[in-house]
Amino acid sequence: MTSTDHTTEHPQEHKGFGIDELRFRRAYALAKYEMAKIRFSEDLDSAKQNMPSMGRSGITGKILGSLNYFDYALIAFRVFSKLKRLRKKKK
């Protein structure tokens, strides 16, 4: 039995992908992306169904439904200002 040392052999250089293989890889990546999107939306829907307070008839839906644009802007401003302070403390 003779063993050959494959470390000394030079591997063939990769010349790139052909147009058909590139098209296949692109289609495969897009299909994976769409499947992940569908899976995410299904998981989100099942999570909403398991939490009755998240629906429109729940307490969260009633609170958010009663807010106007000014209230949303005020809440966003307060949240971002708190995050900005936390970020300054880290540095």
PDB file of C-alpha atoms in Angstrom:
ATOM      1  CA  MET A   1       0.000   0.000   0.000  1.00  0.00           C
ATOM      2  CA  THR A   2       1.382   3.291  -1.021  1.00  0.00           C
ATOM      3  CA  SER A   3       0.052   6.459   0.442  1.00  0.00           C
ATOM      4  CA  THR A   4       0.127   9.628  -1.531  1.00  0.00           C
ATOM      5  CA  ASP A   5       0.598  12.939   0.151  1.00  0.00           C
ATOM      6  CA  HIS A   6      -2.188  15.218  -1.083  1.00  0.00           C
ATOM      7  CA  THR A   7      -0.707  18.292   0.558  1.00  0.00           C
ATOM      8  CA  THR A   8       1.967  18.620  -2.090  1.00  0.00           C
ATOM      9  CA  GLU A   9      -0.481  18.447  -4.989  1.00  0.00           C
ATOM     10  CA  HIS A  10      -1.781  21.747  -6.302  1.00  0.00           C
ATOM     11  CA  PRO A  11      -5.568  21.902  -6.324  1.00  0.00           C
ATOM     12  CA  GLN A  12      -7.177  23.066  -9.509  1.00  0.00           C
ATOM     13  CA  GLU A  13      -8.040  26.720  -9.405  1.00  0.00           C
ATOM     14  CA  HIS A  14     -11.700  27.597  -9.234  1.00  0.00           C
ATOM     15  CA  LYS A  15     -12.627  29.384 -12.447  1.00  0.00           C
ATOM     16  CA  GLY A  16     -15.959  30.732 -11.112  1.00  0.00           C
ATOM     17  CA  PHE A  17     -19.547  29.764 -11.568  1.00  0.00           C
ATOM     18  CA  GLY A  18     -21.346  29.419 -14.858  1.00  0.00           C
ATOM     19  CA  ILE A  19     -24.420  31.489 -15.660  1.00  0.00           C
ATOM     20  CA  ASP A  20     -26.737  28.543 -15.048  1.00  0.00           C
ATOM     21  CA  GLU A  21     -25.219  27.847 -11.660  1.00  0.00           C
ATOM     22  CA  LEU A  22     -25.454  31.533 -10.730  1.00  0.00           C
ATOM     23  CA  ARG A  23     -29.117  31.580 -11.723  1.00  0.00           C
ATOM     24  CA  PHE A  24     -29.759  28.439  -9.694  1.00  0.00           C
ATOM     25  CA  ARG A  25     -28.003  29.862  -6.636  1.00  0.00           C
ATOM     26  CA  ARG A  26     -29.942  33.116  -6.920  1.00  0.00           C
ATOM     27  CA  ALA A  27     -33.267  31.305  -7.251  1.00  0.00           C
ATOM     28  CA  TYR A  28     -32.373  29.053  -4.323  1.00  0.00           C
ATOM     29  CA  ALA A  29     -31.451  32.038  -2.133  1.00  0.00           C
ATOM     30  CA  LEU A  30     -34.679  33.855  -3.040  1.00  0.00           C
ATOM     31  CA  ALA A  31     -36.730  30.735  -2.292  1.00  0.00           C
ATOM     32  CA  LYS A  32     -35.040  30.375   1.113  1.00  0.00           C
ATOM     33  CA  TYR A  33     -35.736  34.055   1.821  1.00  0.00           C
ATOM     34  CA  GLU A  34     -39.418  33.723   0.924  1.00  0.00           C
ATOM     35  CA  MET A  35     -39.766  30.581   3.039  1.00  0.00           C
ATOM     36  CA  ALA A  36     -38.167  32.342   6.009  1.00  0.00           C
ATOM     37  CA  LYS A  37     -40.549  35.283   5.561  1.00  0.00           C
ATOM     38  CA  ILE A  38     -43.569  32.980   5.499  1.00  0.00           C
ATOM     39  CA  ARG A  39     -42.303  31.035   8.515  1.00  0.00           C
ATOM     40  CA  PHE A  40     -41.731  34.289  10.420  1.00  0.00           C
ATOM     41  CA  SER A  41     -45.224  35.592   9.671  1.00  0.00           C
ATOM     42  CA  GLU A  42     -46.761  32.269  10.725  1.00  0.00           C
ATOM     43  CA  ASP A  43     -44.796  32.328  13.985  1.00  0.00           C
ATOM     44  CA  LEU A  44     -45.902  35.896  14.598  1.00  0.00           C
ATOM     45  CA  ASP A  45     -49.542  35.031  13.949  1.00  0.00           C
ATOM     46  CA  SER A  46     -49.403  32.053  16.310  1.00  0.00           C
ATOM     47  CA  ALA A  47     -47.755  34.208  18.981  1.00  0.00           C
ATOM     48  CA  LYS A  48     -50.534  36.793  18.629  1.00  0.00           C
ATOM     49  CA  GLN A  49     -53.178  34.096  18.971  1.00  0.00           C
ATOM     50  CA  ASN A  50     -51.538  32.782  22.139  1.00  0.00           C
ATOM     51  CA  MET A  51     -51.557  36.268  23.696  1.00  0.00           C
ATOM     52  CA  PRO A  52     -55.133  37.537  23.769  1.00  0.00           C
ATOM     53  CA  SER A  53     -54.027  40.919  25.115  1.00  0.00           C
ATOM     54  CA  MET A  54     -52.208  41.657  21.831  1.00  0.00           C
ATOM     55  CA  GLY A  55     -55.329  41.681  19.649  1.00  0.00           C
ATOM     56  CA  ARG A  56     -57.522  44.695  18.908  1.00  0.00           C
ATOM     57  CA  SER A  57     -59.997  43.648  21.585  1.00  0.00           C
ATOM     58  CA  GLY A  58     -57.251  43.132  24.179  1.00  0.00           C
ATOM     59  CA  ILE A  59     -55.914  45.736  26.568  1.00  0.00           C
ATOM     60  CA  THR A  60     -52.893  46.535  24.397  1.00  0.00           C
ATOM     61  CA  GLY A  61     -55.040  47.066  21.326  1.00  0.00           C
ATOM     62  CA  LYS A  62     -57.391  49.352  23.230  1.00  0.00           C
ATOM     63  CA  ILE A  63     -54.529  51.439  24.606  1.00  0.00           C
ATOM     64  CA  LEU A  64     -52.768  51.756  21.256  1.00  0.00           C
ATOM     65  CA  GLY A  65     -56.048  52.463  19.487  1.00  0.00           C
ATOM     66  CA  SER A  66     -56.764  55.412  21.752  1.00  0.00           C
ATOM     67  CA  LEU A  67     -53.423  57.148  21.061  1.00  0.00           C
ATOM     68  CA  ASN A  68     -53.042  59.813  18.401  1.00  0.00           C
ATOM     69  CA  TYR A  69     -49.957  60.778  16.363  1.00  0.00           C
ATOM     70  CA  PHE A  70     -48.755  63.279  18.929  1.00  0.00           C
ATOM     71  CA  ASP A  71     -48.774  60.592  21.614  1.00  0.00           C
ATOM     72  CA  TYR A  72     -46.754  58.238  19.405  1.00  0.00           C
ATOM     73  CA  ALA A  73     -44.242  61.013  18.691  1.00  0.00           C
ATOM     74  CA  LEU A  74     -43.918  61.789  22.396  1.00  0.00           C
ATOM     75  CA  ILE A  75     -43.405  58.118  23.296  1.00  0.00           C
ATOM     76  CA  ALA A  76     -40.800  57.729  20.528  1.00  0.00           C
ATOM     77  CA  PHE A  77     -38.951  60.846  21.715  1.00  0.00           C
ATOM     78  CA  ARG A  78     -38.845  59.590  25.294  1.00  0.00           C
ATOM     79  CA  VAL A  79     -37.664  56.113  24.303  1.00  0.00           C
ATOM     80  CA  PHE A  80     -34.893  57.443  22.045  1.00  0.00           C
ATOM     81  CA  SER A  81     -33.740  59.962  24.643  1.00  0.00           C
ATOM     82  CA  LYS A  82     -33.492  57.180  27.242  1.00  0.00           C
ATOM     83  CA  LEU A  83     -31.544  55.014  24.796  1.00  0.00           C
ATOM     84  CA  LYS A  84     -29.238  57.923  24.009  1.00  0.00           C
ATOM     85  CA  ARG A  85     -28.482  58.378  27.703  1.00  0.00           C
ATOM     86  CA  LEU A  86     -27.765  54.680  28.130  1.00  0.00           C
ATOM     87  CA  ARG A  87     -25.446  54.757  25.142  1.00  0.00           C
ATOM     88  CA  LYS A  88     -23.506  57.712  26.569  1.00  0.00           C
ATOM     89  CA  LYS A  89     -23.094  55.906  29.911  1.00  0.00           C
ATOM     90  CA  LYS A  90     -21.569  52.858  28.165  1.00  0.00           C
ATOM     91  CA  LYS A  91     -18.813  54.906  26.549  1.00  0.00           C
TER      92      LYS A  91
END
